[in-house]
Tab-separated table of C-alpha atoms in Angstrom:
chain	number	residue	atom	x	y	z
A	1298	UNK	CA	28.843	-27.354	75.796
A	1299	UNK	CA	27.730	-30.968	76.148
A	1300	UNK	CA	31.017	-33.163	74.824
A	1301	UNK	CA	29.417	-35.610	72.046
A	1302	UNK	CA	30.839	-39.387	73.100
A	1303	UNK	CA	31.192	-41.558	69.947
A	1304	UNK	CA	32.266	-45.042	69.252
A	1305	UNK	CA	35.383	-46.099	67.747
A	1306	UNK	CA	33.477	-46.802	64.460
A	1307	UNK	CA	32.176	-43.028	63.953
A	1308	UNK	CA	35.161	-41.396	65.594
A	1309	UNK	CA	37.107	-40.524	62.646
A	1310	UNK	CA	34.933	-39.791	59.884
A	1311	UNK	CA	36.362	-36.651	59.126
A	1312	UNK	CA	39.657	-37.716	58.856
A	1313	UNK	CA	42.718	-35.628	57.303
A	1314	UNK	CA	39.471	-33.112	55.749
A	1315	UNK	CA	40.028	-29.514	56.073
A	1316	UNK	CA	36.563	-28.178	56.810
A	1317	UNK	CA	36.347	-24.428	56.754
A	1318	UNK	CA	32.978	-22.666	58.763
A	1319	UNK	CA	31.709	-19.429	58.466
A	1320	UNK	CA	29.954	-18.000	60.889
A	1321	UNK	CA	31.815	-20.426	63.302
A	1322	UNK	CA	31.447	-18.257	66.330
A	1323	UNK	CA	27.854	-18.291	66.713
A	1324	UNK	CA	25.884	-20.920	68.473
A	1325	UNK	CA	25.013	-23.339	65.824
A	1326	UNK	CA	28.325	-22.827	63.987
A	1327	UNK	CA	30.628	-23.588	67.031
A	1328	UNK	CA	28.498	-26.870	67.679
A	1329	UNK	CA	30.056	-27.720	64.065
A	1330	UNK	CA	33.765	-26.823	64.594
A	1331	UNK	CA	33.117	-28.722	67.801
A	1332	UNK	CA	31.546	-31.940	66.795
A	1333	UNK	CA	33.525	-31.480	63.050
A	1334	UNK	CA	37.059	-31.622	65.326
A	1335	UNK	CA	35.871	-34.754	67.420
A	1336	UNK	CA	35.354	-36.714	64.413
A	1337	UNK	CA	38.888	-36.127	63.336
A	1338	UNK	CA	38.758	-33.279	60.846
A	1339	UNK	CA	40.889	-29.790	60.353
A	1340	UNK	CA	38.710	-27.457	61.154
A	1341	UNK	CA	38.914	-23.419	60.542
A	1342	UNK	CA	36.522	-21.640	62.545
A	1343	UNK	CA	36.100	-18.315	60.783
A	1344	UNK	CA	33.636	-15.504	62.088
A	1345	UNK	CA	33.173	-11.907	61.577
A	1346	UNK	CA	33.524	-11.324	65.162
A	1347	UNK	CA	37.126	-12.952	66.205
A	1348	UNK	CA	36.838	-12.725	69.729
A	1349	UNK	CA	33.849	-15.309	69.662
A	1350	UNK	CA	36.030	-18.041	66.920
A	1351	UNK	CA	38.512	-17.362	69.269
A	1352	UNK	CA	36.999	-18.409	72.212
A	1353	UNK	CA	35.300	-21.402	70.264
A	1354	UNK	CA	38.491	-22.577	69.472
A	1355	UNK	CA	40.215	-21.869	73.172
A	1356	UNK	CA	37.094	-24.425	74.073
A	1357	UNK	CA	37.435	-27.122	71.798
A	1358	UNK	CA	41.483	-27.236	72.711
A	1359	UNK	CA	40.511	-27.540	76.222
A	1360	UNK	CA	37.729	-29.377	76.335
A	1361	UNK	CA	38.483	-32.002	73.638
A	1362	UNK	CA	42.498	-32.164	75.149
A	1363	UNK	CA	43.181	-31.130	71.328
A	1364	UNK	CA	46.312	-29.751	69.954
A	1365	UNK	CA	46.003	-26.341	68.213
A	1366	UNK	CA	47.654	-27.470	65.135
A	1367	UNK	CA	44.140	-28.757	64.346
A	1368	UNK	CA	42.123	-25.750	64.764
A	1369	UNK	CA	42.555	-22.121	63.752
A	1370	UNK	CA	40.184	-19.385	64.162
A	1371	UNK	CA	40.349	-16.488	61.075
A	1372	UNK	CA	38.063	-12.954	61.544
A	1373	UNK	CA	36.052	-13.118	58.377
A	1374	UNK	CA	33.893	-11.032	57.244
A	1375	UNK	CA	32.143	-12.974	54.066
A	1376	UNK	CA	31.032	-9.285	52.471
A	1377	UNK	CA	34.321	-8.766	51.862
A	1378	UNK	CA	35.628	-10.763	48.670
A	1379	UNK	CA	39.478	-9.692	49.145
A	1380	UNK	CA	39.206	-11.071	53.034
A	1381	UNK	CA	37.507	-14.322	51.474
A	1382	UNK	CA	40.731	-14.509	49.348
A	1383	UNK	CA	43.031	-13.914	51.679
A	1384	UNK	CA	41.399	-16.123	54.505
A	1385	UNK	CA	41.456	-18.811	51.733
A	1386	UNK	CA	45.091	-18.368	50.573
A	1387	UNK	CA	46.033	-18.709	54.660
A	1388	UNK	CA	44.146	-22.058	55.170
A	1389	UNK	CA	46.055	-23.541	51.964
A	1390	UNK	CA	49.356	-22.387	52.918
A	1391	UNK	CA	48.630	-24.118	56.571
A	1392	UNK	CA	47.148	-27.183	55.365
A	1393	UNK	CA	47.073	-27.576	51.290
A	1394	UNK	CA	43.532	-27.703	50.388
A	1395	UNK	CA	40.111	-27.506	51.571
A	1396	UNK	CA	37.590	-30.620	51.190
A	1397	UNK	CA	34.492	-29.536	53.264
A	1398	UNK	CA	33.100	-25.699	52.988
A	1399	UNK	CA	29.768	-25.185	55.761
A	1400	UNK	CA	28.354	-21.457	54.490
A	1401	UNK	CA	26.530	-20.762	58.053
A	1402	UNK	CA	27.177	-16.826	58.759
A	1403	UNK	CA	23.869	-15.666	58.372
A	1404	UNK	CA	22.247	-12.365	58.927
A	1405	UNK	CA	18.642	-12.078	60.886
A	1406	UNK	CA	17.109	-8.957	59.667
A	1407	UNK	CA	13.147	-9.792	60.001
A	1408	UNK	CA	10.611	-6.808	59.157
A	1409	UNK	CA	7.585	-6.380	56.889
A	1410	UNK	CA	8.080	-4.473	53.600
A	1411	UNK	CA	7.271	-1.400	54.440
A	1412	UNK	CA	9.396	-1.473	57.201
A	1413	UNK	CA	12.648	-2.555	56.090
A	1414	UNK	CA	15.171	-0.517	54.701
A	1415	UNK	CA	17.011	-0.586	51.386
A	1416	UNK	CA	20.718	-0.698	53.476
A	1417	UNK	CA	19.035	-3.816	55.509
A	1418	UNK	CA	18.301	-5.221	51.999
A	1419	UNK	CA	21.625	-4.894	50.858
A	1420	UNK	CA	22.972	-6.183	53.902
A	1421	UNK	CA	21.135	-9.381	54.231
A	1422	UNK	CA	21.297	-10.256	50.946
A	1423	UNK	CA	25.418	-9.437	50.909
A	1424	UNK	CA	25.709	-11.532	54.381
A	1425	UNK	CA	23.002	-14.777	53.232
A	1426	UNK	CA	23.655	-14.668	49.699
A	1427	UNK	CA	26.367	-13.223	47.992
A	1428	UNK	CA	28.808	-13.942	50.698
A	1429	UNK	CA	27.679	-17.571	50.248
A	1430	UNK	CA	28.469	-17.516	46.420
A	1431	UNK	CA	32.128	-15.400	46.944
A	1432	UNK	CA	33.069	-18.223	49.544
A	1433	UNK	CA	32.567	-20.656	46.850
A	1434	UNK	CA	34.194	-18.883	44.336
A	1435	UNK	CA	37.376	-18.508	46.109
A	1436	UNK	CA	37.262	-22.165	47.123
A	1437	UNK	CA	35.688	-24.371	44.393
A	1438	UNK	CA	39.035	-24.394	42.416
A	1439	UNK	CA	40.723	-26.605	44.807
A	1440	UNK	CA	37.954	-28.869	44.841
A	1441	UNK	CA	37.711	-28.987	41.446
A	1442	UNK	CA	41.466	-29.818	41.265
A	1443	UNK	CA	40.925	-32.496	43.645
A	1444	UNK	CA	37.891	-33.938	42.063
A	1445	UNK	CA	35.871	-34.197	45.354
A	1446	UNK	CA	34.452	-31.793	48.353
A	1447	UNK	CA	31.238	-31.358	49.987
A	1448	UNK	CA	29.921	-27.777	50.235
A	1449	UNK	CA	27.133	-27.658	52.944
A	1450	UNK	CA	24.673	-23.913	52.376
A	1451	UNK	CA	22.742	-22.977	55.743
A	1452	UNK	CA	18.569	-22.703	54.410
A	1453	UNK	CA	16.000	-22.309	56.755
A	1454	UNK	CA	12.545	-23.594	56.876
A	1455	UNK	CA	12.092	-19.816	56.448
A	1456	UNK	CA	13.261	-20.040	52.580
A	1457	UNK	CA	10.273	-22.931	52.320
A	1458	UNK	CA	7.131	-21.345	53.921
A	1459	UNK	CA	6.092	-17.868	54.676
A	1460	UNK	CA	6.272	-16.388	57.971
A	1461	UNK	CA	4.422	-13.256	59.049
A	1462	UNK	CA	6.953	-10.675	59.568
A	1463	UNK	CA	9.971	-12.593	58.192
A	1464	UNK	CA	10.052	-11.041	54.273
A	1465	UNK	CA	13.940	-10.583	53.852
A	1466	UNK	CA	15.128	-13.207	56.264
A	1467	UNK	CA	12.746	-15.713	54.127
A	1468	UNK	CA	13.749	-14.143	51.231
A	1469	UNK	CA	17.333	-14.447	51.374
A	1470	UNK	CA	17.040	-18.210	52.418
A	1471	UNK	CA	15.265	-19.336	49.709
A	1472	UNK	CA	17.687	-17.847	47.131
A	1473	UNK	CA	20.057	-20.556	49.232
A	1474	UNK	CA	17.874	-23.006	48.945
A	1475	UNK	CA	18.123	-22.523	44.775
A	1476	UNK	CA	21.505	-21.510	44.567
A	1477	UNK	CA	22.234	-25.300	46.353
A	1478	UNK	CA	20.554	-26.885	43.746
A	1479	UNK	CA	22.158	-24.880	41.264
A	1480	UNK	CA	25.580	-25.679	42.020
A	1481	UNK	CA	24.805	-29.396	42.359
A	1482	UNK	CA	24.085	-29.342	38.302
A	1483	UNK	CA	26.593	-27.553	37.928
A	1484	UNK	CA	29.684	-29.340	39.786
A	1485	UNK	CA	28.372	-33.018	39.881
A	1486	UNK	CA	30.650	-34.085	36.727
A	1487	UNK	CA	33.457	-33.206	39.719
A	1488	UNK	CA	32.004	-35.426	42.050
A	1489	UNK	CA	31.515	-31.710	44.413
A	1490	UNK	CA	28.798	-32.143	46.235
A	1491	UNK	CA	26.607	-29.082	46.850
A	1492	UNK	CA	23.610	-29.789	49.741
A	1493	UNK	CA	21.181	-27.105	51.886
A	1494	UNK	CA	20.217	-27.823	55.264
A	1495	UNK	CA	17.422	-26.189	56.857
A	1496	UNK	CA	16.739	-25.785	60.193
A	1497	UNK	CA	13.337	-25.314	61.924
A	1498	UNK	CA	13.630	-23.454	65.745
A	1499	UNK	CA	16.709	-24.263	67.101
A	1500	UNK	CA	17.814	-22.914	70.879
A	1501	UNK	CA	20.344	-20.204	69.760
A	1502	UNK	CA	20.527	-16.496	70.652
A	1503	UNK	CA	18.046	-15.289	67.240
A	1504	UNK	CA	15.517	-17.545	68.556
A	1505	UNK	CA	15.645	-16.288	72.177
A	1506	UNK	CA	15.820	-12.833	71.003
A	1507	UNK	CA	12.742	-13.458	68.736
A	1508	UNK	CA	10.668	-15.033	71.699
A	1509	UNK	CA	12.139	-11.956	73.862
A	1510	UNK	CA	10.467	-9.353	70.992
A	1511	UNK	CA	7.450	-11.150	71.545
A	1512	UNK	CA	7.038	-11.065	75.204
A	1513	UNK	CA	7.555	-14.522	75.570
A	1514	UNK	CA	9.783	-16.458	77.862
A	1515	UNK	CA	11.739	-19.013	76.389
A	1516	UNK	CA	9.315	-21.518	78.542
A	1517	UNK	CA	6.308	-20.416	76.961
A	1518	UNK	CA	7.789	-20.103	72.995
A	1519	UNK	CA	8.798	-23.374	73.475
A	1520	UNK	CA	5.490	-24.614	74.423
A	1521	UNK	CA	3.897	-22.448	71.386
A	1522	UNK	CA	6.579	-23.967	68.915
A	1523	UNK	CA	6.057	-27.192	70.569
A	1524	UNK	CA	2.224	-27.992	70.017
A	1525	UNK	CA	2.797	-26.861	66.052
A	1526	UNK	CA	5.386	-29.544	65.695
A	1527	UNK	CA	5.500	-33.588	65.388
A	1528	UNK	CA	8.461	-33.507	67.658
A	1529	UNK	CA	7.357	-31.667	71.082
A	1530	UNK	CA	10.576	-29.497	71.612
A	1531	UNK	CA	12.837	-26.933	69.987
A	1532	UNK	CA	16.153	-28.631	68.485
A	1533	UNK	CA	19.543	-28.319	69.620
A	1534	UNK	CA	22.859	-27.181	67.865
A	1535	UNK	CA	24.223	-30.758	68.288
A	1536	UNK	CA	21.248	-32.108	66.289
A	1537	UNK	CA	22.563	-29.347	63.209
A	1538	UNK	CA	26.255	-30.426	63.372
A	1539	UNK	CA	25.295	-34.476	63.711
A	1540	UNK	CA	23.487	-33.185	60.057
A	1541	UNK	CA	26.451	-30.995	58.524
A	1542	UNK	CA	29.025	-34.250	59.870
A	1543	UNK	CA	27.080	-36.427	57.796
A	1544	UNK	CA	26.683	-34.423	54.680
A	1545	UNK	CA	30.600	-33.211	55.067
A	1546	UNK	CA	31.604	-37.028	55.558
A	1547	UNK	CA	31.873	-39.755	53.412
A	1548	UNK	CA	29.347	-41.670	53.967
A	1549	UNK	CA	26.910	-39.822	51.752
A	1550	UNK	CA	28.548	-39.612	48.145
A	1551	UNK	CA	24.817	-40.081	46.439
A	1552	UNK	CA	23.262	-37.227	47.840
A	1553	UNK	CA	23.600	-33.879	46.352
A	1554	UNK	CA	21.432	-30.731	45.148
A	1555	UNK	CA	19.102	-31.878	48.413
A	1556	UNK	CA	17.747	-29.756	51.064
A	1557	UNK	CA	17.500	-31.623	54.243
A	1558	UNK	CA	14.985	-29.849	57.077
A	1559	UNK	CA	15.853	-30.828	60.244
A	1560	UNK	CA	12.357	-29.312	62.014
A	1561	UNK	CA	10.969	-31.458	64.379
A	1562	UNK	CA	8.333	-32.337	61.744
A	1563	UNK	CA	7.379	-28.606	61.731
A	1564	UNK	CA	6.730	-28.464	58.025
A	1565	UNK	CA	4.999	-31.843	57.930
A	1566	UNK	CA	2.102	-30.335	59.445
C-alpha cells in the first residue's frame, strides 16, 4: 500500500481517539486502520477473518515504524452480539473508551428475487444491518458517558439508486442509509455524531470479482464505469479513508445525520 505523506498541520488529527473498524481486514477497511493510525489515532482493526486484521496490522507496524501498543487486531464476527460484547469490553480494558466507531464489514450477496435465498437474506441483512445496530449498542454507552464520538455507517450508492441484479445488496444499504439518519435525531442532544458514507466503484476485490462475473477485465469495466461518471476512473481506498478521517476527526462537529457519496460524480448524472 501507497504510504499517505501529510504535513505537520494534518498529522495528528486523530489524536489520543480510539477508533474501532469492522471489517478492517478487507481492502477498503485496512486503507482506514492505515491512514486512521498515521494521523495519530488508536486504532482496533477487527475482522471476521483474523488472519487478514492480522496481517493489516503486521503492515501498518512495519510500514509506518509504529509501535504495537497502538494497534490491535480482534476476530469479530459482528453477527454475533456476545463477541461484539466481549470485543468491546477488551478495547476498554486496553485503552478506556472508544471515541470513533467505522461500521464497514459488509456482506456482497447480489441476485435477483427469484434467485436469492431466504438464508442469503438473513445473512446479509445480519452482516449490513443488524450487525451495524449491535455494534452500536454495545458501544454508544461510552460515548454517551463521554458526551462526544463520531460513528461513521458504510452506505453505498447501491442503497440510493437501483441496480439491475443488486436487490439485497441495495436493499440492505439503504436500511444504512436510514438507520444513519436515525441515530443522528436520536443522539445529537450528546453531541454523537452519526454520518453514512457511500461509495460509488471503488478498486477492491467485490468490484474485480463483479467485473470477473461479467467477462470483463478490470481494463475494460473501468472504461464502462468510466464514460458513466463525471470523474473518468474508478476510486481508490485512500480516497474512502481521507472521507472516514474527516468525518471521525474534529474538524467536522456540524455535520451529522448526512450521507456523503464519494462516486466520481456517478450519481450526478
Amino acid at each position: 500500500m501507497t504510504t499517505v505523506k501529510l504535513s505537520e498541520s494534518w498529522s495528528q488529527v486523530l489524536r489520543d481517539k480510539v477508533v474501532f473498524i469492522t471489517g478492517g481486514g478487507g481492502g477498503i477497511g485496512s486503507a482506514i486502520a492505515h491512514t486512521c493510525t498515521l494521523h495519530g489515532a488508536q486504532v482496533v482493526v477487527s475482522d471476521i477473518n483474523k488472519a487478514a486484521a492480522d496481517r493489516v496490522v503486521a503492515d501498518i507496524v512495519g510500514s509506518q515504524n509504529e509501535g504495537s501498543d497502538r494497534i490491535i487486531s480482534l476476530e469479530l464476527d459482528t453477527v454475533d452480539e456476545q463477541a461484539i460484547e466481549q470485543a468491546v469490553k477488551k478495547v476498554v480494558d486496553k485503552w478506556g473508551t472508544i471515541h470513533v466507531l467505522v461500521n464497514a464489514a459488509a456482506d456482497f450477496t447480489l441476485g435477483l428475487i427469484e434467485n436469492v435465498s431466504a438464508d442469503a437474506w438473513s445473512h446479509i441483512f445480519n452482516v449490513n444491518v443488524r450487525g451495524y445496530a449491535l455494534m452500536i449498542k454495545h458501544i454508544v454507552s461510552l460515548l454517551k458517558e463521554q458526551r462526544s464520538g463520531s460513528i461513521i455507517q458504510f452506505g453505498s450508492i447501491s442503497g440510493l439508486i437501483a441496480q439491475a441484479g443488486f436487490v439485497p445488496y441495495n436493499t440492505t444499504k439503504a436500511a444504512v442509509i436510514q438507520m444513519t439518519r436515525n441515530l443522528a435525531l436520536d443522539l445529537g442532544s450528546y453531541n454523537i455524531r452519526c454520518n453514512s458514507i457511500s461509495p460509488g466503484c471503488i478498486e477492491t476485490p467485490p468490484i474485480i470479482q463483479l467485473a470477473a462475473s461479467r467477462n470483463l477485465t478490470m481494463k475494460q469495466f473501468v472504461q464502462n464505469r468510466a464514460d458513466t461518471q463525471c470523474i473518468k476512473r474508478i476510486g481508490t481506498p485512500q480516497e474512502i479513508a481521507n472521507m472516514v478521517v474527516f468525518l471521525a476527526s474534529d474538524l467536522c462537529p456540524f455535520i451529522t445525520g448526512a450521507n456523503l457519496t464519494v462516486d466520481g460524480g456517478y450519481t450526478t448524472i
